Amino acid sequence: EGTLVIDDSYRAEPTTTRAVLDWIQAVTDERQRTIFVLGDMDPLGTQTQRSHRQIGQRASEIVDYLIVQGADAALAGRAALDHGMDPSRIAITYSPQDTIARLHDIGLTSSDVIVVKGGQQARMELVVRALLADPAETSQLPRAELLDDAEMLIRPNRPTWVEIDQAALANNVRQIKQMIGEDVALFAVVKADAYGHGAVSAARTALINGAEYLAVANLQEAIDLRDAGIRAPILCMSYVPPQNIREAIHQNITVTVYDLELARAYDRVAQETGSRLKVHAKIDTGMGRIGVLFSQAMPFFRHLLKMSGLEVEGVYTHFSSADSDPEYTALQVRRFRDLTVPLRAAGFKFRYVHAANSAGTLASPDNHFNAVRVGIALYGLSPSDTVRVPETFQPVMSWKTLIAQVKTLPAEHPVGYGNTYKTRTEERVAILPVGYADGFRRAPYHWGQVLVRGQFAPIIGRVSMEKTIISVNHIPDVSIGDEVVLLGTQGNNRITADDVAERWGTISYEVVCSVLPRIPRR
């Protein structure tokens, strides 16, 4: 668009980043809009949080728009918010694609100046490349020879890590939104740390790409999102103790009501604070879990009408078997619809009416009402064998480690605790620095196999707390430092969450949630 782009993406540390902000202040005038795009600075050790927050505060005093990309840079965005910068002029992203989308949303003009800054690992030259009017200038970018390298992310310090593909998540969110249409709101379910994918980054990516609302399990999960600077509406779908309602009101968090005495307690607290608490009422249409029984719902709602401290923003139910039993799901839909019609006639004006989880959303538009709650499908995983995500959806999580040792064991040599495995002949094995303390399950069934040099390698012996042994007898040239894929694709083969779930006798939800938070996400 004729915009001037200043590429300072070679590297970034506090001194040079403050210097570029001083330069922006010195050379621009009020007729120009200044847009500062900041990726994670180079590793700063114990000064990481403090330095990024200082940069964010300084940027809020100088630039018109601040776009930050990455977990550390997000601290700068939060600091700018805390320092009073208009939230509409701040964007926090976790991928180059979303950063570029935010830039285009600004509506760039020839009088704008974009300054791009970031550490080497942030790879902010990818953002600059997307902005170039003349592709021939790509050769001038830092690390130009690496721009087409598939290994975009530099590995973290731990030899075991999880890669979260924010571009895949964004793709899935956009496709879900396209599927449900503009008139149906998308509630992005990010409970349980976004099913192990990282709640804060997943929430921001979902919101940027079309989600209107977030849904979590409990108040603490909601507060964690608020503490990260996320201001979108958030629904707590499970029990919130009455003593925590003041905090919910203070943080503008919506809670679920499903019990009359609990609703009265919420109402009392809200009236004491002189505020109104946003609530969604949950109806049990056949799940047998949290929710007022549909046969008792009308009296329940008549009482809610009298509670001036509650703002009943929505009503919802939950499907028990949308992934396997369409007839029972249709029964739940009929029960829910038969209830909402007279409720509206009685004076309730629900902004949101929602029933569909991922399976319900994928199975039929009849389940959508005017909002859907999508969880597992966001992350590119299918709710069941019968209800599958489209082939254009992409898995978001990969789990990788490195080989710590390779050695050849003689015949009849025991492997691992309990000597449950013994070599029959001479056998080459590799030791992996990952175990059940990371969520790499030991029993009753372990992962089964991993990928090394694009080939499947079986796990042998018992999985230890932080070590696992695999057989690599059939794979030539395996050496220390080789990448091993526990979940994801390598070469022409892949290991999916569904593969592991089938071995465990469970569902993919449990597999991705089992990867413990101690494993760094990148």
XYZ file of C-alpha atoms in Angstrom:
522
model
C 0.000 0.000 0.000
C 2.990 2.304 -0.359
C 3.755 1.953 3.345
C 7.317 2.499 4.517
C 8.652 -0.652 6.210
C 11.718 -0.402 8.438
C 13.221 -3.876 8.773
C 15.183 -4.204 12.023
C 14.525 -7.916 12.431
C 18.140 -9.090 12.515
C 18.160 -9.327 16.298
C 16.735 -7.574 19.364
C 17.858 -6.940 22.902
C 16.669 -4.191 25.299
C 19.208 -1.488 24.384
C 18.695 -1.652 20.623
C 14.932 -2.055 20.994
C 14.694 1.080 23.129
C 16.931 2.808 20.581
C 14.575 1.997 17.700
C 11.651 3.383 19.727
C 13.629 6.580 20.353
C 14.340 6.733 16.617
C 10.621 6.400 15.805
C 9.858 9.278 18.149
C 12.594 11.419 16.612
C 11.875 10.994 12.909
C 8.093 10.717 12.627
C 5.501 13.462 12.895
C 1.825 13.622 13.799
C 0.772 13.174 10.175
C 2.242 9.674 10.148
C 0.857 6.634 11.911
C 3.598 4.542 13.497
C 3.121 0.792 13.835
C 5.648 -1.109 15.934
C 5.764 -4.882 15.361
C 7.771 -6.655 18.072
C 8.700 -10.322 18.288
C 10.300 -12.030 21.270
C 13.662 -10.441 22.015
C 16.807 -12.566 22.131
C 17.153 -14.734 25.278
C 17.490 -12.524 28.337
C 17.507 -15.043 31.174
C 16.086 -13.697 34.416
C 15.517 -10.282 32.803
C 13.061 -11.585 30.194
C 9.831 -10.449 31.843
C 11.158 -7.148 33.149
C 12.790 -6.162 29.853
C 9.775 -6.972 27.692
C 7.448 -5.106 30.032
C 9.712 -2.030 29.961
C 9.704 -2.071 26.168
C 5.916 -2.347 26.127
C 5.535 0.591 28.453
C 7.905 2.705 26.363
C 6.149 1.724 23.136
C 2.778 2.792 24.565
C 4.157 6.317 24.951
C 5.406 6.583 21.367
C 3.653 4.450 18.750
C 0.112 4.536 17.398
C -0.229 0.756 17.060
C 1.624 -2.046 18.817
C 1.581 -5.618 17.489
C 3.515 -8.177 19.509
C 4.202 -11.756 18.423
C 5.226 -14.555 20.778
C 4.924 -15.530 24.430
C 7.623 -13.142 25.686
C 6.554 -10.258 23.449
C 3.036 -10.723 24.836
C 4.419 -9.324 28.095
C 5.170 -6.091 26.252
C 1.600 -5.983 24.951
C 0.214 -6.508 28.440
C 2.480 -3.764 29.837
C 1.222 -1.349 27.163
C -2.365 -2.168 28.195
C -1.522 -1.631 31.854
C 0.093 1.689 30.966
C -3.167 2.946 29.453
C -2.730 2.329 25.727
C -6.033 1.915 23.873
C -6.726 -1.866 23.646
C -7.996 -1.430 20.094
C -4.489 -0.331 19.103
C -2.754 -3.388 20.575
C -2.677 -6.898 19.098
C -1.031 -9.948 20.644
C -0.364 -12.807 18.222
C 1.558 -16.080 18.125
C 2.247 -16.570 14.424
C 3.476 -14.495 11.457
C 0.191 -15.168 9.674
C -1.861 -13.553 12.437
C 0.573 -10.650 12.709
C 0.180 -9.972 8.996
C -3.611 -10.210 9.313
C -3.582 -7.631 12.125
C -1.473 -5.279 9.991
C -3.934 -5.490 7.125
C -6.834 -4.911 9.548
C -5.325 -1.530 10.417
C -5.883 -0.378 6.838
C -2.367 0.578 5.791
C -1.726 3.770 3.808
C 1.253 5.422 2.164
C 1.687 7.753 5.143
C 2.183 4.891 7.622
C 5.524 3.697 8.975
C 5.904 0.069 10.087
C 8.939 -0.855 12.170
C 9.607 -4.573 12.630
C 11.906 -5.722 15.438
C 12.615 -9.113 16.982
C 15.196 -11.595 18.153
C 16.733 -14.222 15.902
C 14.416 -16.980 17.116
C 11.339 -14.808 16.520
C 11.967 -14.943 12.740
C 10.287 -11.572 12.172
C 11.751 -11.452 8.651
C 8.811 -13.684 7.735
C 6.508 -10.775 8.538
C 8.622 -8.347 6.521
C 8.660 -10.700 3.539
C 4.860 -10.756 3.471
C 4.803 -6.933 3.361
C 7.216 -6.485 0.467
C 5.779 -4.834 -2.627
C 8.780 -6.076 -4.629
C 9.520 -9.792 -4.012
C 13.039 -9.249 -5.390
C 13.891 -7.492 -2.128
C 13.552 -10.795 -0.261
C 17.278 -11.393 -0.771
C 18.034 -8.385 1.458
C 16.214 -9.811 4.481
C 18.107 -11.217 7.478
C 18.507 -14.993 7.238
C 17.129 -14.881 3.687
C 18.679 -18.271 2.997
C 16.482 -19.782 5.734
C 13.156 -18.318 4.642
C 12.051 -21.536 2.978
C 13.395 -23.741 5.745
C 10.576 -25.894 7.118
C 12.201 -25.825 10.550
C 10.985 -22.305 11.361
C 11.224 -22.687 15.089
C 14.530 -23.015 16.888
C 14.307 -25.719 19.487
C 13.924 -24.729 23.150
C 16.583 -25.551 25.734
C 14.867 -28.727 26.934
C 15.505 -31.841 24.808
C 11.761 -32.592 24.856
C 9.266 -30.045 23.602
C 5.814 -29.511 22.102
C 5.302 -27.540 18.899
C 1.975 -25.712 18.603
C 1.134 -24.780 15.026
C -0.769 -21.514 15.462
C -1.306 -21.290 11.693
C -3.086 -24.663 11.810
C -5.228 -23.473 14.712
C -6.098 -20.295 12.843
C -7.024 -22.359 9.778
C -9.323 -24.582 11.824
C -11.028 -21.628 13.515
C -11.648 -19.886 10.205
C -13.119 -23.038 8.684
C -15.426 -23.585 11.641
C -16.582 -19.982 11.394
C -17.197 -20.409 7.679
C -19.136 -23.599 8.408
C -21.488 -22.032 10.976
C -21.918 -18.650 9.257
C -21.777 -15.080 10.463
C -25.088 -15.278 12.336
C -23.832 -18.007 14.682
C -21.351 -17.040 17.401
C -18.307 -19.221 17.970
C -17.415 -19.994 21.587
C -13.812 -21.251 21.545
C -13.400 -23.812 24.331
C -9.955 -23.380 25.902
C -10.508 -25.278 29.153
C -7.791 -27.586 30.511
C -5.090 -25.287 29.114
C -6.777 -25.486 25.709
C -6.721 -29.282 25.807
C -2.994 -29.141 26.494
C -2.254 -26.670 23.680
C -1.766 -23.545 25.835
C -4.849 -21.552 26.766
C -3.547 -18.004 26.370
C -2.044 -18.423 22.913
C -4.934 -20.595 21.705
C -7.478 -18.054 22.969
C -5.784 -15.150 21.223
C -5.426 -17.045 17.958
C -9.079 -18.126 18.093
C -10.273 -14.577 18.770
C -8.187 -13.109 15.965
C -9.591 -15.623 13.501
C -13.305 -15.413 14.240
C -14.212 -16.603 17.730
C -16.427 -14.166 19.663
C -16.453 -15.813 23.100
C -14.172 -18.047 25.168
C -15.305 -20.939 27.350
C -13.396 -22.439 30.281
C -14.067 -24.933 33.052
C -13.540 -22.801 36.164
C -12.937 -19.303 37.434
C -9.181 -19.698 37.814
C -8.838 -20.571 34.136
C -10.804 -17.427 33.296
C -8.680 -15.266 35.603
C -5.500 -16.622 33.982
C -6.805 -15.366 30.627
C -7.687 -11.983 32.118
C -4.230 -11.759 33.720
C -2.770 -12.302 30.252
C -4.633 -9.220 29.023
C -7.487 -10.981 27.215
C -10.643 -8.886 27.440
C -13.036 -10.948 25.339
C -16.112 -12.387 27.068
C -15.435 -15.634 28.955
C -17.957 -18.242 30.125
C -17.211 -20.524 33.095
C -19.072 -23.730 32.347
C -18.765 -25.421 35.731
C -19.325 -24.641 39.421
C -18.151 -21.299 40.801
C -18.397 -21.009 44.614
C -20.459 -18.008 45.813
C -17.434 -16.575 47.633
C -15.732 -16.159 44.254
C -18.557 -14.253 42.584
C -17.183 -10.828 43.543
C -14.057 -11.672 41.583
C -16.137 -12.879 38.639
C -18.010 -9.563 38.600
C -14.809 -7.582 38.971
C -13.180 -9.462 36.071
C -16.330 -9.369 33.893
C -16.548 -13.154 33.718
C -19.809 -14.921 32.896
C -20.806 -17.873 35.088
C -23.227 -20.773 34.717
C -26.398 -21.132 36.831
C -28.252 -24.415 37.161
C -29.436 -24.536 40.793
C -31.959 -22.224 42.465
C -30.174 -21.793 45.797
C -26.870 -21.196 44.038
C -28.513 -18.589 41.801
C -29.936 -16.839 44.863
C -26.490 -16.768 46.454
C -25.028 -15.259 43.287
C -27.837 -12.695 43.204
C -27.184 -11.628 46.804
C -23.478 -11.067 46.139
C -24.203 -9.117 42.959
C -26.686 -6.851 44.741
C -24.236 -6.281 47.597
C -21.644 -5.080 45.087
C -24.137 -2.881 43.271
C -23.379 -4.682 40.022
C -24.990 -7.284 37.806
C -23.495 -10.709 37.181
C -23.724 -12.124 33.682
C -24.969 -15.701 33.704
C -25.860 -18.449 31.262
C -28.454 -20.914 32.510
C -27.677 -24.561 31.772
C -30.428 -27.087 31.093
C -29.983 -30.842 31.463
C -31.800 -32.214 28.424
C -30.476 -35.730 28.888
C -26.784 -35.629 29.797
C -27.339 -36.203 33.519
C -24.491 -33.877 34.429
C -24.532 -30.222 35.571
C -27.779 -28.475 34.641
C -31.343 -27.992 35.848
C -33.571 -30.820 34.626
C -35.575 -29.670 31.605
C -38.780 -30.798 33.323
C -38.024 -28.368 36.171
C -36.665 -25.528 34.077
C -39.754 -23.303 33.765
C -40.143 -22.775 37.547
C -36.384 -22.222 37.772
C -36.525 -19.464 35.161
C -39.538 -17.805 36.798
C -37.398 -17.330 39.900
C -34.479 -16.032 37.809
C -36.725 -13.276 36.448
C -37.006 -11.865 39.964
C -33.253 -11.751 40.605
C -32.207 -8.205 39.773
C -28.517 -8.921 40.356
C -28.352 -11.428 37.520
C -28.236 -10.654 33.819
C -29.330 -13.834 32.057
C -27.319 -13.426 28.875
C -27.695 -16.976 27.581
C -29.180 -20.422 27.927
C -27.528 -23.687 26.929
C -27.450 -27.436 27.115
C -24.865 -30.111 26.353
C -25.087 -33.158 24.103
C -24.168 -36.521 25.575
C -23.669 -38.474 22.356
C -23.530 -36.139 19.356
C -20.458 -38.079 18.234
C -22.303 -41.408 18.093
C -26.118 -41.185 18.385
C -27.823 -38.634 16.107
C -31.314 -39.766 17.175
C -30.680 -39.069 20.848
C -29.050 -35.766 19.933
C -32.168 -34.817 17.959
C -34.245 -35.633 21.051
C -32.091 -33.297 23.145
C -32.467 -30.583 20.510
C -36.266 -30.929 20.563
C -36.352 -30.758 24.349
C -34.136 -27.684 24.342
C -36.114 -25.925 21.608
C -39.430 -26.784 23.306
C -38.118 -25.017 26.386
C -36.542 -21.917 24.833
C -39.654 -20.946 22.857
C -41.924 -20.454 25.916
C -39.048 -18.868 27.833
C -38.772 -16.152 25.217
C -42.526 -15.734 25.327
C -42.228 -15.289 29.098
C -39.902 -12.318 28.670
C -36.394 -13.748 28.484
C -34.287 -12.165 25.766
C -31.320 -14.468 25.437
C -28.414 -13.080 23.503
C -26.915 -16.556 23.179
C -28.705 -19.889 22.794
C -26.238 -22.753 22.408
C -26.168 -26.524 22.529
C -23.571 -27.866 20.085
C -20.133 -29.058 21.099
C -17.595 -29.978 18.381
C -19.464 -33.130 17.414
C -22.816 -31.371 17.390
C -21.417 -28.519 15.321
C -19.926 -30.856 12.709
C -22.878 -33.242 12.622
C -25.718 -30.904 11.634
C -26.631 -27.205 11.360
C -29.873 -28.123 13.148
C -27.784 -28.220 16.329
C -26.307 -24.733 15.984
C -28.999 -22.329 17.314
C -27.219 -18.931 17.401
C -23.968 -20.068 19.041
C -21.781 -23.173 19.203
C -19.097 -24.279 21.661
C -16.193 -25.878 19.815
C -13.266 -27.484 21.600
C -11.486 -30.539 20.204
C -12.145 -29.626 16.558
C -10.292 -26.326 17.028
C -7.165 -28.361 17.574
C -7.612 -30.396 14.394
C -8.842 -33.564 16.106
C -12.060 -35.446 15.369
C -14.668 -35.971 18.101
C -15.067 -39.643 17.092
C -14.648 -42.122 14.258
C -18.167 -41.373 13.044
C -17.986 -37.591 13.326
C -14.763 -36.464 11.662
C -13.325 -33.035 11.073
C -12.947 -32.186 7.350
C -9.693 -33.251 5.726
C -8.745 -29.577 5.401
C -8.458 -29.290 9.195
C -4.925 -29.594 10.558
C -3.654 -31.088 13.850
C -2.163 -28.318 15.969
C 0.086 -30.251 18.370
C 3.330 -32.101 17.682
C 5.505 -33.593 20.428
C 9.205 -34.149 19.873
C 12.349 -35.183 21.697
C 15.997 -35.930 20.906
C 18.022 -39.106 21.155
C 20.262 -39.009 24.225
C 22.267 -42.188 23.613
C 22.618 -45.021 21.106
C 24.233 -48.320 22.060
C 24.304 -51.991 21.131
C 23.186 -54.476 23.754
C 24.241 -58.139 23.705
C 21.752 -60.979 23.489
C 19.738 -61.749 26.633
C 20.378 -58.260 28.033
C 17.528 -56.812 30.182
C 16.047 -53.418 29.331
C 14.402 -51.058 31.830
C 12.909 -51.518 35.285
C 11.716 -54.992 36.176
C 13.616 -56.629 33.316
C 10.314 -56.988 31.448
C 12.151 -56.996 28.105
C 15.288 -58.936 27.180
C 17.081 -58.783 23.877
C 16.901 -62.027 21.889
C 19.968 -61.233 19.834
C 22.400 -58.339 19.691
C 20.208 -55.208 19.453
C 20.800 -51.499 18.924
C 18.720 -49.308 21.218
C 18.296 -45.563 21.751
C 17.476 -43.764 24.965
C 15.037 -40.849 24.892
C 14.940 -38.112 27.582
C 11.170 -38.339 28.089
C 8.996 -40.363 30.450
C 5.820 -40.563 32.475
C 6.705 -37.411 34.435
C 6.188 -35.621 31.118
C 2.894 -37.378 30.405
C 4.483 -40.090 28.243
C 2.426 -42.833 29.788
C 3.939 -45.938 31.429
C 0.931 -48.187 32.126
C -1.355 -49.968 31.568
C -0.445 -49.164 27.936
C 2.407 -46.972 26.771
C 2.719 -45.011 23.507
C 3.763 -48.106 21.561
C 6.134 -46.535 19.067
C 7.819 -43.313 17.972
C 9.292 -41.997 14.715
C 13.047 -41.872 14.090
C 14.409 -40.825 10.689
C 10.901 -41.220 9.318
C 10.556 -44.845 10.473
C 8.573 -46.375 13.316
C 10.656 -47.475 16.291
C 9.030 -49.612 19.008
C 9.269 -48.775 22.707
C 10.897 -51.618 24.624
C 10.865 -52.234 28.365
C 9.062 -50.050 30.862
C 8.845 -46.294 30.445
C 10.756 -44.586 33.284
C 10.006 -41.281 34.984
C 12.068 -39.319 32.470
C 13.602 -41.880 30.129
C 12.289 -44.254 27.470
C 14.145 -46.907 25.481
C 13.388 -47.730 21.844
C 14.728 -50.330 19.441
C 16.516 -48.874 16.400
C 17.994 -52.121 15.091
C 16.244 -51.640 11.753
C 17.089 -47.932 11.307
C 20.613 -47.141 10.047
C 22.773 -44.186 11.080
C 20.827 -43.230 14.218
C 22.905 -40.953 16.440
C 22.764 -38.710 19.505
C 20.769 -35.531 18.847
C 18.512 -37.012 16.170
C 14.954 -35.687 16.332
C 12.307 -38.160 17.491
C 8.597 -37.563 16.921
C 6.251 -38.798 19.619
C 3.176 -37.114 18.128
C 3.125 -35.708 14.618
C 4.699 -36.320 11.218
C 8.207 -37.279 10.177
C 8.987 -38.206 6.594
C 6.085 -40.149 5.111
C 4.813 -41.491 8.427
C 2.904 -39.992 11.311
C 1.638 -40.759 14.803
C -1.711 -39.184 15.614
C -3.560 -38.653 18.860
C -6.177 -41.069 17.505
C -3.487 -43.730 17.033
C -2.366 -43.416 20.636
C -5.943 -43.241 21.910
C -6.816 -46.495 20.162
C -3.884 -48.196 21.853
C -4.884 -46.806 25.254
C -8.561 -47.607 24.809
C -9.556 -43.963 25.236
C -10.129 -40.804 23.164
C -7.798 -38.271 21.575
C -8.886 -35.647 24.126
C -7.080 -37.561 26.880
C -3.945 -37.996 24.791
C -3.329 -34.294 24.145
C -4.399 -33.332 27.673
C -1.897 -35.835 29.086
C 1.108 -33.861 27.813
C 2.036 -32.090 31.024
C 2.552 -28.314 31.246
C 6.193 -28.847 32.291
C 6.941 -29.582 28.632
C 7.730 -26.254 26.905
C 5.322 -25.220 24.146
C 6.718 -23.453 21.088
